[in-house]
Structure formats: C-alpha cells, structure tokens
XYZ file of C-alpha atoms in Angstrom:
707
model
C -60.385 0.073 19.590
C -56.969 1.502 20.584
C -53.656 -0.302 20.109
C -52.724 -3.551 21.850
C -49.678 -3.939 24.120
C -47.351 -6.476 22.514
C -44.220 -8.402 23.350
C -41.245 -7.513 21.063
C -40.718 -10.622 18.972
C -37.642 -9.096 17.308
C -35.813 -9.109 20.667
C -36.405 -12.777 21.434
C -32.981 -13.896 20.206
C -31.130 -11.604 22.617
C -33.339 -12.800 25.489
C -32.354 -9.874 27.712
C -33.508 -9.484 31.327
C -35.735 -6.605 30.242
C -37.506 -8.926 27.802
C -37.848 -11.573 30.515
C -39.269 -8.986 32.910
C -41.806 -7.865 30.292
C -42.668 -11.541 29.675
C -43.332 -11.935 33.388
C -45.819 -9.056 33.250
C -47.654 -10.714 30.345
C -47.711 -14.050 32.211
C -49.205 -12.343 35.273
C -51.761 -10.716 32.981
C -52.620 -14.169 31.576
C -53.220 -15.498 35.081
C -55.459 -12.521 35.842
C -57.377 -13.093 32.596
C -57.815 -16.775 33.451
C -59.084 -15.917 36.922
C -61.488 -13.284 35.642
C -62.833 -15.446 32.819
C -63.329 -18.326 35.233
C -65.700 -16.168 37.268
C -67.447 -14.891 34.139
C -67.818 -18.453 32.843
C -69.457 -19.590 36.084
C -71.860 -16.675 35.966
C -72.934 -17.423 32.401
C -73.194 -21.151 33.120
C -75.652 -20.436 35.886
C -77.797 -18.548 33.357
C -77.742 -21.569 31.048
C -78.439 -24.245 33.678
C -81.136 -22.711 35.824
C -83.898 -20.728 34.262
C -85.430 -20.227 37.694
C -82.279 -18.409 38.808
C -82.010 -16.339 35.668
C -82.612 -13.059 37.418
C -79.906 -13.691 40.046
C -77.393 -14.975 37.513
C -77.995 -11.984 35.250
C -77.451 -9.671 38.201
C -74.131 -11.414 38.989
C -73.013 -11.033 35.385
C -73.895 -7.373 35.464
C -71.939 -6.991 38.704
C -68.853 -8.625 37.209
C -69.058 -6.342 34.199
C -69.272 -3.309 36.442
C -66.247 -4.532 38.394
C -64.181 -4.935 35.233
C -62.815 -1.386 35.496
C -61.786 -2.137 39.090
C -59.699 -5.128 38.036
C -55.979 -4.500 38.273
C -54.383 -6.241 35.316
C -50.555 -6.061 35.286
C -50.669 -4.541 31.795
C -53.032 -1.826 32.913
C -56.246 -3.446 31.735
C -58.158 -2.326 28.691
C -58.985 1.163 27.604
C -61.775 3.448 28.758
C -63.825 2.618 25.659
C -63.836 -1.039 26.665
C -64.827 -0.184 30.236
C -67.617 2.141 29.134
C -68.828 -0.491 26.680
C -69.010 -3.088 29.433
C -70.779 -0.576 31.675
C -73.447 -0.108 29.047
C -73.752 -3.870 28.714
C -74.214 -4.131 32.463
C -76.993 -1.542 32.303
C -78.819 -3.503 29.615
C -78.447 -6.746 31.566
C -79.872 -5.071 34.659
C -82.944 -4.113 32.636
C -83.369 -7.733 31.524
C -82.793 -9.250 34.980
C -86.571 -9.478 35.516
C -86.940 -11.929 32.632
C -87.232 -15.538 33.891
C -86.867 -17.734 30.846
C -84.288 -18.154 28.122
C -84.050 -20.552 25.185
C -81.354 -23.057 26.152
C -80.246 -23.812 22.626
C -79.727 -20.170 21.751
C -77.723 -19.608 24.922
C -75.616 -22.715 24.286
C -74.734 -21.645 20.732
C -74.377 -17.897 21.206
C -73.150 -17.483 24.770
C -71.496 -20.622 26.163
C -69.575 -21.789 23.089
C -67.205 -18.776 22.599
C -66.153 -18.492 26.237
C -65.775 -22.266 26.611
C -63.600 -22.374 23.497
C -61.480 -19.515 24.870
C -60.885 -21.289 28.171
C -60.303 -24.822 26.903
C -58.360 -24.002 23.753
C -56.688 -20.591 23.960
C -55.734 -20.456 27.641
C -54.622 -24.099 27.633
C -52.418 -23.420 24.609
C -50.688 -20.648 26.558
C -49.995 -23.010 29.463
C -48.514 -25.672 27.183
C -46.309 -23.147 25.330
C -45.051 -21.834 28.664
C -43.929 -25.321 29.737
C -42.232 -25.977 26.378
C -40.461 -22.593 26.544
C -39.172 -23.299 30.053
C -37.746 -26.660 28.945
C -36.104 -25.096 25.856
C -34.619 -22.280 27.971
C -33.133 -24.749 30.452
C -31.654 -26.841 27.616
C -30.111 -23.722 26.066
C -28.551 -22.639 29.361
C -27.072 -26.105 29.850
C -25.659 -26.127 26.323
C -24.121 -22.657 26.741
C -22.536 -23.679 30.053
C -20.996 -26.756 28.427
C -19.709 -24.608 25.606
C -18.211 -22.082 28.041
C -16.298 -24.853 29.789
C -14.471 -25.901 26.599
C -10.742 -26.038 27.189
C -8.436 -24.019 24.994
C -5.383 -26.058 25.956
C -6.714 -29.497 25.146
C -8.975 -28.894 22.226
C -10.899 -31.887 20.964
C -12.362 -31.099 17.587
C -15.027 -33.773 17.857
C -16.176 -32.659 21.289
C -16.058 -29.022 20.222
C -18.235 -29.697 17.147
C -20.708 -31.688 19.243
C -20.987 -28.938 21.834
C -21.326 -26.226 19.187
C -23.981 -28.262 17.381
C -25.769 -28.695 20.699
C -25.677 -24.927 21.286
C -26.937 -24.303 17.760
C -29.825 -26.746 18.134
C -30.863 -25.594 21.599
C -30.626 -21.907 20.708
C -32.654 -22.397 17.569
C -35.251 -24.380 19.464
C -35.420 -21.754 22.208
C -35.713 -18.938 19.670
C -38.521 -20.621 17.740
C -40.339 -21.570 20.939
C -40.148 -18.099 22.471
C -41.278 -16.457 19.222
C -44.392 -18.646 19.087
C -44.945 -18.132 22.810
C -44.728 -14.348 22.403
C -47.042 -14.468 19.385
C -49.635 -16.461 21.365
C -49.453 -14.005 24.259
C -49.924 -11.102 21.834
C -52.880 -12.824 20.202
C -54.360 -13.412 23.654
C -54.881 -9.666 23.987
C -57.210 -9.780 20.973
C -58.902 -13.023 21.990
C -59.558 -11.634 25.434
C -61.629 -8.826 23.951
C -63.522 -11.161 21.651
C -64.122 -13.655 24.451
C -65.603 -10.821 26.474
C -67.727 -9.245 23.763
C -68.972 -12.237 21.733
C -70.719 -14.086 24.611
C -72.325 -10.869 25.754
C -73.435 -10.060 22.250
C -74.897 -13.565 21.811
C -76.668 -13.370 25.143
C -78.298 -10.052 24.235
C -79.394 -11.264 20.824
C -80.938 -14.395 22.383
C -82.829 -12.299 24.904
C -84.131 -9.976 22.182
C -85.171 -12.877 19.997
C -86.906 -14.788 22.800
C -88.964 -12.069 24.418
C -89.594 -10.037 21.252
C -89.413 -6.898 23.219
C -88.383 -4.861 20.216
C -89.344 -1.280 20.584
C -91.077 -1.863 23.946
C -88.001 -2.486 26.068
C -85.104 -2.106 23.651
C -85.077 1.242 21.954
C -83.488 2.068 18.663
C -80.492 3.416 20.605
C -79.736 -0.004 22.117
C -80.047 -1.691 18.743
C -77.554 0.739 17.265
C -75.294 0.141 20.258
C -75.329 -3.616 19.720
C -74.718 -3.128 16.009
C -71.686 -0.974 16.781
C -70.359 -3.611 19.189
C -70.742 -6.286 16.523
C -68.863 -4.091 14.075
C -66.138 -3.519 16.661
C -65.769 -7.278 17.196
C -65.398 -7.812 13.477
C -62.829 -5.018 13.329
C -60.870 -6.610 16.157
C -60.992 -9.975 14.392
C -59.758 -8.461 11.135
C -57.031 -6.625 13.022
C -56.023 -9.852 14.753
C -55.900 -11.769 11.469
C -53.772 -9.038 9.895
C -51.473 -8.911 12.896
C -51.185 -12.704 12.854
C -50.078 -12.612 9.222
C -47.552 -9.857 9.923
C -46.266 -11.719 12.979
C -45.865 -14.964 11.078
C -43.979 -13.162 8.313
C -41.788 -11.460 10.898
C -41.009 -14.825 12.513
C -39.978 -16.268 9.176
C -37.790 -13.240 8.391
C -36.173 -13.318 11.828
C -35.493 -17.038 11.528
C -33.746 -16.504 8.202
C -31.778 -13.470 9.429
C -30.851 -14.976 12.807
C -29.530 -18.296 11.540
C -25.863 -17.110 11.456
C -26.237 -15.694 14.984
C -27.138 -19.062 16.498
C -23.502 -20.128 16.275
C -21.683 -18.960 19.429
C -18.367 -18.288 17.651
C -19.302 -17.010 14.169
C -16.920 -16.654 11.264
C -15.259 -13.183 11.471
C -15.285 -12.969 7.670
C -19.085 -13.119 7.626
C -19.677 -10.945 10.696
C -16.765 -8.463 11.091
C -15.741 -6.884 14.389
C -17.083 -3.365 14.993
C -14.408 -1.372 16.833
C -16.253 1.982 16.799
C -18.923 1.144 19.351
C -19.595 3.418 22.311
C -22.357 1.236 23.779
C -22.414 -2.534 24.227
C -24.804 -5.071 25.733
C -24.769 -8.841 26.072
C -24.184 -11.806 28.322
C -20.752 -12.336 29.899
C -19.323 -14.765 32.420
C -17.857 -12.982 35.432
C -15.396 -14.548 37.847
C -15.917 -14.531 41.608
C -13.270 -15.623 44.093
C -14.597 -18.244 46.509
C -11.324 -18.833 48.337
C -7.618 -18.173 48.237
C -7.096 -20.128 45.014
C -10.606 -21.174 44.000
C -13.128 -19.162 41.982
C -16.544 -19.512 40.390
C -18.109 -18.104 37.241
C -21.585 -16.638 36.840
C -23.347 -15.684 33.623
C -24.927 -12.221 33.767
C -26.228 -9.594 31.381
C -23.807 -6.649 31.077
C -24.351 -3.242 29.507
C -22.658 0.156 29.426
C -24.465 3.235 30.693
C -22.637 6.550 30.444
C -19.218 5.961 31.941
C -20.272 2.921 33.977
C -20.319 -0.835 33.412
C -23.586 -2.318 34.703
C -24.747 -5.913 35.222
C -28.173 -7.433 35.677
C -29.235 -10.940 36.580
C -32.291 -12.655 35.218
C -35.328 -11.715 37.204
C -33.759 -8.513 38.526
C -35.772 -5.339 38.127
C -32.761 -3.102 37.414
C -29.015 -3.370 36.879
C -26.248 -2.691 39.378
C -22.948 -0.846 39.057
C -19.934 -3.061 38.440
C -17.175 -0.563 37.668
C -16.592 3.058 36.690
C -14.869 2.703 33.304
C -13.854 6.344 32.877
C -10.047 6.420 32.442
C -9.841 2.669 33.116
C -7.586 0.116 31.410
C -8.778 -3.022 29.618
C -6.848 -5.890 28.032
C -7.230 -9.528 27.044
C -5.897 -11.988 29.648
C -5.320 -15.712 30.077
C -7.522 -16.782 32.953
C -7.585 -20.362 34.245
C -8.834 -22.657 31.496
C -11.253 -20.269 29.817
C -11.213 -18.655 26.409
C -12.031 -15.095 25.342
C -11.287 -13.524 28.741
C -10.472 -9.866 29.343
C -9.803 -7.763 32.435
C -10.995 -4.246 33.283
C -8.993 -2.292 35.880
C -10.179 0.956 37.473
C -8.131 4.122 37.008
C -6.827 3.951 40.599
C -5.932 0.257 40.313
C -7.954 -0.685 43.407
C -10.602 -2.735 41.637
C -10.497 -5.116 38.687
C -12.980 -7.552 37.150
C -12.338 -10.497 34.841
C -15.007 -11.302 32.267
C -15.414 -14.019 29.643
C -17.118 -13.344 26.322
C -18.907 -15.889 24.192
C -16.740 -15.458 21.126
C -13.555 -13.792 19.960
C -15.609 -11.198 18.079
C -17.608 -10.396 21.189
C -14.435 -10.134 23.287
C -12.761 -7.724 20.857
C -15.892 -5.573 20.612
C -16.152 -5.306 24.403
C -12.485 -4.271 24.668
C -12.884 -1.689 21.884
C -16.094 -0.291 23.383
C -14.581 0.171 26.852
C -11.495 1.797 25.345
C -13.694 4.195 23.370
C -15.621 5.149 26.509
C -12.548 5.539 28.755
C -10.865 7.891 26.241
C -13.705 10.440 26.463
C -12.164 12.657 29.166
C -14.413 15.515 30.258
C -15.158 17.205 26.943
C -14.810 14.011 24.824
C -11.994 15.644 22.847
C -9.011 14.040 21.243
C -5.898 14.575 23.448
C -3.864 15.510 20.377
C -6.321 18.282 19.509
C -6.181 19.548 23.091
C -2.374 19.605 23.093
C -2.175 21.352 19.706
C -4.619 24.031 20.721
C -3.196 24.479 24.199
C 0.401 24.958 23.005
C -0.730 27.874 20.858
C -3.067 29.829 23.097
C -3.684 28.371 26.532
C -0.124 28.951 27.806
C -0.416 32.680 27.114
C -3.987 33.063 28.398
C -3.769 30.854 31.485
C -1.792 31.452 34.674
C -2.142 28.806 37.380
C -3.099 29.555 40.978
C -0.157 30.437 43.306
C -0.787 27.269 45.305
C -0.031 25.185 42.214
C 2.527 27.488 40.629
C 5.430 26.282 42.764
C 4.400 22.635 42.582
C 4.311 22.522 38.780
C 7.032 25.060 37.970
C 9.079 22.407 36.170
C 6.280 21.707 33.693
C 6.069 25.299 32.468
C 8.284 26.500 29.616
C 10.789 29.214 30.479
C 9.972 32.812 29.694
C 13.158 33.198 27.634
C 12.450 30.296 25.310
C 8.787 31.271 24.935
C 8.137 34.732 23.507
C 5.256 36.848 24.745
C 2.218 36.090 22.629
C -0.388 38.689 21.798
C -4.110 38.399 21.757
C -4.013 37.440 18.094
C -2.811 33.997 19.095
C -5.878 33.557 21.254
C -8.103 34.646 18.411
C -6.523 32.097 16.098
C -7.113 29.432 18.713
C -10.743 30.409 18.955
C -11.131 29.739 15.254
C -10.675 26.019 15.844
C -13.425 25.894 18.442
C -17.032 24.876 18.031
C -19.326 26.859 15.724
C -21.057 28.406 18.747
C -17.788 30.052 19.813
C -16.392 30.776 16.369
C -18.509 33.917 16.029
C -17.163 35.366 19.283
C -13.637 36.438 20.131
C -11.989 35.264 23.316
C -11.532 38.882 24.426
C -15.307 39.301 24.530
C -15.734 36.244 26.774
C -12.709 36.006 29.090
C -10.744 38.871 30.595
C -7.181 39.083 29.215
C -4.335 37.714 31.349
C -6.761 36.441 33.957
C -5.507 33.912 36.522
C -7.142 30.533 37.058
C -7.853 29.383 40.599
C -7.714 25.594 40.997
C -8.136 25.497 44.786
C -11.049 26.612 46.926
C -9.696 29.380 49.165
C -12.097 29.080 52.053
C -12.759 32.315 53.920
C -13.784 30.229 56.932
C -10.434 28.510 57.291
C -8.657 31.832 56.883
C -10.795 33.395 59.599
C -9.896 30.616 62.038
C -6.228 30.841 61.167
C -6.232 34.616 61.661
C -7.780 34.185 65.081
C -5.117 31.634 66.055
C -2.278 33.999 65.104
C -2.283 37.106 67.277
C -1.778 40.259 65.283
C -1.554 38.372 61.982
C -3.969 39.142 59.200
C -5.607 36.312 57.239
C -5.744 36.051 53.489
C -8.671 37.528 51.632
C -10.486 35.804 48.818
C -9.526 37.586 45.575
C -13.039 37.029 44.229
C -14.824 38.587 47.191
C -17.032 35.682 48.340
C -18.144 35.565 51.939
C -18.057 32.237 53.775
C -20.244 31.178 56.659
C -18.922 30.022 60.020
C -19.231 26.556 61.414
C -21.863 27.673 63.881
C -23.954 29.313 61.181
C -27.621 28.780 61.743
C -29.557 26.791 59.154
C -31.520 29.069 56.874
C -35.264 28.724 56.651
C -35.717 27.923 52.973
C -38.385 26.115 50.968
C -35.838 24.419 48.700
C -32.899 22.324 49.945
C -31.031 20.350 47.261
C -27.653 18.724 48.022
C -25.252 17.529 45.311
C -21.762 16.038 45.378
C -19.465 18.178 43.194
C -15.740 18.490 42.501
C -14.237 21.926 41.993
C -12.286 22.219 38.713
C -11.455 25.918 38.780
C -12.693 29.457 38.391
C -11.588 32.548 36.519
C -12.746 36.052 35.758
C -14.905 36.510 32.641
C -16.251 39.498 30.777
C -19.413 38.429 28.930
C -22.482 37.154 30.816
C -25.150 37.195 28.122
C -24.559 33.727 26.623
C -23.776 30.242 27.903
C -20.793 30.197 25.529
C -18.749 31.965 28.187
C -19.161 28.922 30.461
C -18.106 26.534 27.677
C -15.051 28.674 26.914
C -14.146 28.810 30.606
C -14.447 25.008 30.844
C -12.152 24.623 27.855
C -9.456 26.910 29.271
C -9.577 25.400 32.776
C -9.395 21.807 31.518
C -6.651 22.728 29.066
C -4.649 24.360 31.866
C -5.066 21.264 34.018
C -3.839 19.109 31.146
C -0.757 21.320 30.660
C 0.295 21.331 34.302
C -0.794 17.765 35.093
C -3.262 18.922 37.736
C -5.686 16.083 38.325
C -6.538 16.478 42.002
C -9.980 18.005 42.608
C -11.574 19.231 45.816
C -14.808 17.400 46.552
C -17.589 19.360 48.254
C -21.310 19.285 48.866
C -23.213 21.927 46.887
C -26.307 23.051 48.789
C -28.896 24.901 46.692
C -31.432 26.954 48.649
C -33.744 29.857 47.880
C -31.285 32.318 49.467
C -27.800 31.179 48.477
C -25.457 28.515 47.115
C -23.101 26.868 49.606
C -20.022 24.709 49.167
C -19.740 22.533 52.293
C -16.806 20.395 53.412
C -18.043 16.744 53.484
C -15.917 15.841 56.541
C -16.214 18.914 58.782
C -19.541 20.262 57.438
C -17.929 23.704 57.381
C -19.112 26.137 54.730
C -16.225 26.736 52.337
C -17.922 29.245 50.054
C -21.274 30.977 50.145
C -22.801 32.866 47.233
C -26.019 34.888 47.424
C -28.504 33.572 44.898
C -29.032 37.066 43.539
C -25.391 37.159 42.400
C -25.850 34.087 40.120
C -26.441 35.532 36.654
C -25.902 32.439 34.497
C -25.832 28.649 34.995
C -25.351 25.998 32.285
C -23.969 22.508 31.698
C -21.669 21.296 28.954
C -23.399 20.230 25.755
C -21.459 16.959 25.359
C -20.320 16.009 28.863
C -23.419 16.528 31.029
C -21.399 15.936 34.200
C -19.694 19.314 33.752
C -21.534 22.483 34.749
C -20.687 26.018 35.757
C -22.229 29.261 36.910
C -21.279 32.914 36.595
C -21.330 35.221 39.634
C -21.271 38.995 39.935
C -19.516 39.948 43.153
C -18.807 43.344 44.657
C -15.224 44.422 45.344
C -11.992 42.769 44.268
C -10.910 45.678 42.060
C -9.155 48.899 42.945
C -11.636 50.923 40.914
C -14.551 49.335 42.803
C -16.176 47.760 39.737
C -18.194 44.556 39.976
C -16.224 41.360 39.409
C -17.691 38.611 37.195
C -16.312 35.121 37.917
C -17.158 31.770 36.308
C -16.949 28.653 38.510
C -16.644 25.200 36.889
C -17.527 21.913 38.627
C -17.838 18.219 37.871
C -20.721 16.282 39.420
C -21.808 12.686 39.778
C -25.271 13.784 38.700
C -26.501 15.362 35.516
C -25.354 18.963 35.354
C -28.643 20.012 33.813
C -30.477 18.860 36.975
C -28.243 21.074 39.116
C -28.820 24.018 36.780
C -32.565 23.347 36.918
C -32.384 23.372 40.737
C -30.591 26.731 40.654
C -33.201 28.113 38.239
C -36.011 26.798 40.443
C -34.415 28.423 43.491
C -34.188 31.766 41.672
C -37.845 31.504 40.633
C -38.937 30.728 44.198
C -36.814 33.628 45.495
C -38.316 35.949 42.856
C -41.870 34.972 43.780
C -41.066 35.361 47.494
C -39.631 38.829 46.867
C -42.680 39.801 44.807
C -44.986 38.552 47.565
C -42.964 40.453 50.167
C -43.125 43.676 48.138
C -46.844 43.209 47.545
C -47.463 42.676 51.272
C -45.327 45.690 52.149
C -47.164 47.839 49.613
C -50.517 46.719 50.997
C -49.366 47.587 54.507
C -48.307 51.044 53.343
C -51.694 51.551 51.700
C -53.457 50.468 54.899
C -51.326 52.871 56.954
C -52.052 55.726 54.518
C -55.768 54.966 54.709
C -55.673 54.917 58.513
C -53.785 58.215 58.529
C -56.335 59.717 56.155
C -59.158 58.562 58.431
C -57.425 60.153 61.426
C -56.982 63.422 59.521
C -60.657 63.338 58.555
C -61.700 62.761 62.170
C -59.497 65.665 63.287
C -61.027 67.924 60.596
C -64.535 67.011 61.690
C -63.638 67.704 65.328
C -62.162 71.081 64.371
C -65.309 72.003 62.405
C -67.469 70.978 65.349
C -65.397 73.098 67.743
C -65.586 76.099 65.395
C -69.346 75.746 65.113
C -69.664 75.610 68.904
C -67.494 78.684 69.278
C -69.470 80.626 66.666
C -72.708 79.775 68.477
C -71.293 81.041 71.777
C -70.042 84.243 70.144
C -73.442 84.884 68.546
C -75.196 84.349 71.866
C -72.874 86.724 73.704
C -73.201 89.515 71.064
C -77.070 89.926 71.358
C -78.377 93.000 73.412
C -79.745 91.844 76.753
C -81.575 93.449 79.672
C -79.252 95.314 82.045
C -79.078 94.064 85.541
C -79.621 96.057 88.649
C -75.967 96.857 88.981
C -75.892 98.244 85.423
C -74.475 95.087 83.859
C -76.034 93.023 81.129
C -77.404 89.584 81.858
C -75.867 86.863 79.683
C -78.423 84.246 78.702
C -77.665 80.574 78.508
C -77.848 78.563 75.287
C -81.306 77.245 75.992
C -82.631 80.659 76.947
C -81.199 82.251 73.807
C -82.732 79.556 71.644
C -86.159 80.082 73.311
C -85.972 83.802 72.781
C -85.025 83.358 69.141
C -87.960 81.024 68.652
C -90.359 83.559 70.280
C -89.182 86.410 68.078
C -89.544 84.332 64.940
C -93.118 83.371 65.935
C -94.038 86.969 66.571
C -92.694 88.093 63.213
C -94.555 85.286 61.473
C -97.872 86.314 63.106
C -97.446 89.941 62.061
C -96.769 88.959 58.470
C -99.926 86.811 58.340
C -102.050 89.655 59.756
C-alpha cells in the first residue's frame, strides 16, 4: 500500500491558518468516510438479516464497491491499487450473488463486527475529540486575549501571574488536545482501509466455507488474491502500530521541547533574540481605527513574503497584502495601553500600521526582520560596499543622461579635483565583483566611456513635437529604436503578455555571449543612480508579442519604444533580486561608421523577472516556428510552380513533336510520283488516298514474294 496523507503533528503548537485549513480538509474527509461507511454498513446488514434478499443485498454491496472510485474524498481518496482491489472484490461478489443462504454466525463474527466497531468506536472517538479540541481552542483564545489586555502602566503582579498561568494551562491543554486529535485523524486513514477490507475478507471466507465451492467456482487465482489481501491487511496493521508508536514518541518529545514555549513572555536568557532573520511568521494584534479617537484590535497571522508583509485570518484560504516593506521604516512605539507595540511606515509615508507582539522577544525579532528586508535594495548589497566600489570606478565609467546632467550637476565632483582615471581603475573594480564576473574584464562587457540613459526618449513624442513646430526637426533616439504611433493597428500575434515595468536605464555594451553583461550593466546603472541620487523611474507596460516588444504609456496608451523581436539577442534576470531583468538589443545605425549598435536595457518589475524572460523566449520560439513554417510553405509553392512549369514544357514538346510528325507525313505524301493530269500537271493525292495506295503496293509485293 502507498503512503498515507498525515496531519503535521510537529506544527500543532504554532496553530497556523495553513494547519487549520489542512485540518478542515481532514474533517471533511472524516464526514465523507462516515457517510460512505454508513451506506456500506446498511448494505452488509441487509445481507445478515435477510437470507431471502441475499442476492439483492450482495448486488448492492458490489455496486457500492464499484462506486468507490467515483467517490470524491477531500483528500483525494485512496490509491489506484485500493480501487482495483475493490473492483476485483465487486467482481467476486457479483459471481456469488446467486447464492441464497449464508451462515448467520459466520457473518456476524467475520463481517458485521469489524465495521460496527469502526463506526461505534473509531468514528465516535473522532467526534468527541473534535468537541474537546474546539473547547480547548476557545479557552486558549480567551486566555490570550486577557493576556494581551494587560496594562503596562498599572501592573498588578498577582493578576499578571494569574493571567500568565491561565495562558500556560490553556495553551498546554490545547496543544495536547490537538496533538491527540491529529493522531486520531491520521490513524483513521489506516482504520478506514482495514474497515473496508476486513469485512469484505470475512464475508468472502464465510461464503467459501458455507458453499464449499472450492475449485468449482473459486479458482486458485481467487484464493491467491484473497491471501494477498489478507497479507496486505496485516501489513497495514503493522504499519499502523509502528506509526502509532512513532507518533506517541513524537508527542512526548514535542511536549518536553515545547514546555518553555507555552509561556507567552519567555525568559530572554533561555531563548535569546535572533536579529539575523530575513523571514518571520506568527500571530500579531493589529489596530484598526473605528472612529476619530477610538480603535479596535484584531489578532491575525502575519508573515513576510519577499518584500511584502502579509496577513491571514483563520479560515482564510490565502493571505492578503498589508504593506510593501521595501525601504520602509520600523520602530517600537507606545500605543494606548498595550505592550510590545511597533509601527511600520511605508517608504512614501502614506501608509502605516501598528502591530502588537506577544512578547518583547517577538517584538524585537519582528523589528529586526523588517529592517533586514528593507535594507536589501535592488541587488541586496551593502550600501558601504556600493559606495566604496562606485567612488573608484563608476564615476569614470558612467556619464549620466543629458536630461539628468543639469539637475544633478552639484552632486558630481569637479573635473579639476578628480583626475582622469584610466581603464585600469575599472579593472581593479571588477576584481571585487562576483566570481562570475571576476574572470572577465569590464572592457570586454561594456563599451568604454559609454553614456547611461535614465529616461525613455520616446520617438513618438518627438514626432508629435516636430509636427507641431513648423520647420523644426525633432530629436532622434541615439540608440536607433523606432516607436509606433498612437493610431498603430494592433498586430495579429498568437502571444500577448503584458507586464508592469519601471525603466532603470540603458547603455551600450560590447559582449553578448553571456548573461554576465546584463549583471554588469545592472551594477553600473544602479551604482550611477546611487551616486547622483536618481530614484525616479518611468513606469510603463511591457507588451511581449511574437513580432516585437513594446513599451506603452499606462495613461495615454501610446507606444514609447518598439523593438523587433529579432533584435533581442539576450534576456536574463538578476540572480539575487528576481525583480530585476534586462535584455540586450542589436540595432542598426547610431554610429558614423554604420556598425550595429548593441544596447542593454534594465528594468524593474512587480513580477518575477524570470517569467518575463521566459515569455520573451517563448515569443522567439513561436516566431522561429512561424518563420520556418512560412519558409516551408513558400518552398512548397515554388516546387509546385516548378512542377507546373515542367508539365507545361512537356506538353509544348509533345505538341511540337506531333506537329513535326504531321509535317513529315505531308512532305512524304507530296514527294511521291503521281499520274500527270490532262493539263500536264501532277495530281496530288489526299492522305487517305496515299495510305490506300501504300497498302496496295505492300500487298502486291507480299504476294510476289510468296509466289
């Protein structure tokens, strides 16, 4: 038998919404099992009570066994082996449906006893444990709420100890109850199989014993089948006993290990604060304003996911976004009459949430975790490392776009105080990079003295501005992209994927063989933004189709940039920060010597950058297959045309040969000597006359030869 789905007993102390949701699935499965076994019990009871209706009752049992694979248990039901086993049982029972008598005592001992014991003892035990668990959970929630309402201004040591003792007792009781409840639900998965197989096995053995069919009706194959089923039942029982022992030992170990965790505010000397966390989960009380001066608190399950703070209520299927904690600020605050409160404020200051932890340790760990997450800007690098590396190489290798050059002129060091640095400085800077870039020099990846463009210079806007100014010429994109107009017709493409992206910058590159060039470009662009304090980014919609990539203005729906898909030679995301991605384009023009220009564009997205790169790769594959199909169709058309032309030439050749043959026949007929006419001219015979004369001459010659 394959493995059994189990509830995680080791996660019962945390009592997370995910665990509660999984528990709900097991409870629904228990109800389905109870309903199914109720029908099976009635069917078998009819076999026991009425021997006259044995054939009908056996047929009903067989029908229920056949319908077992159609049952939709919340946990997915049993495996295919179980279904096939029951199908074979149903086949055997159909063969025995003609039998009309059964020994009542054998049926009572072998068939009715196991299923009755399963219904009255095992299923009833589950119902009782469910009621006890619900009461313990309610008591624990009440105790935690009383503990959360303890005042920090007027502390009463006696009341505090009573409340903490109440929390300890209720939490311990809830933990022990839920562990036993989970263990019973796990054991039910084994008992369900035994309660299905044992009555059927007993019924078959009673039938074989009573009728003594032996080799007449039950072949050796069926006997071996029943023997294998009996062995499987014993294996399941041994597996259940072993699992029960392991579960009981696990419960004892968890009880001993979890005893210090029952206390809501543990001793920091025994359980120290971990300030290096980058992920955190647990229950917190969040404050909601109900009026101008009034507020309410609600206990929810909070967790961090990427750069977001999520919350989830009990019974909810999934969590919801509370706050984007990238570049946010967090600090401990005094809020009303509550202890262990802290406040998280978004980076723009427009949204803030106040949360209450259960203990001082929990509060400090939440603050440290959020600080650790908010400090991971883009590439998750230390700002001191960025500044040290940038001061050495980025200032010499990076020149900002003209649109930002005037705005941030004061942040740039003067040319007199800063000597001109050679390419050796850039090579030294590359030595402190990641191992993937350490083997390559910056000269082989990025063109020397290349400018960085931080703004999207839209060819569309320039075209409109040039039309508005009579005689004035609009600016041209230095990278040679062509933009579509506002009235551009929608392209007929199989693939249409739209993503929200923010343009970080682009610059000319040299190497296109490795994704390291994109990582190096990301590093230089982000370093340049850090130097010149450029934090504003242009948000656009990136449309990926099988023909091109488009950057569309979200407000006006005007195409800012348009790149043919064939010009995309490389696309990759950052290895650490998956929200960063970039692609390398080969564009024509932009140089005086007419060489191709290779430019790397870097973006930040709300989605995973790998998904966007996969969409671009899928679009290129679809375009490649479409081009191959088009070439194949065109080649087939050319072959068909060549074949038609060859047929026409052949027809012409046949016609020419036919005409030549006709002409030769006429010439031969006109060259024969004929009888002269009365006027001294020769008489020209027709074709038929010449053929008749030829035939007469041949006959005459043939007769002379025979004579």
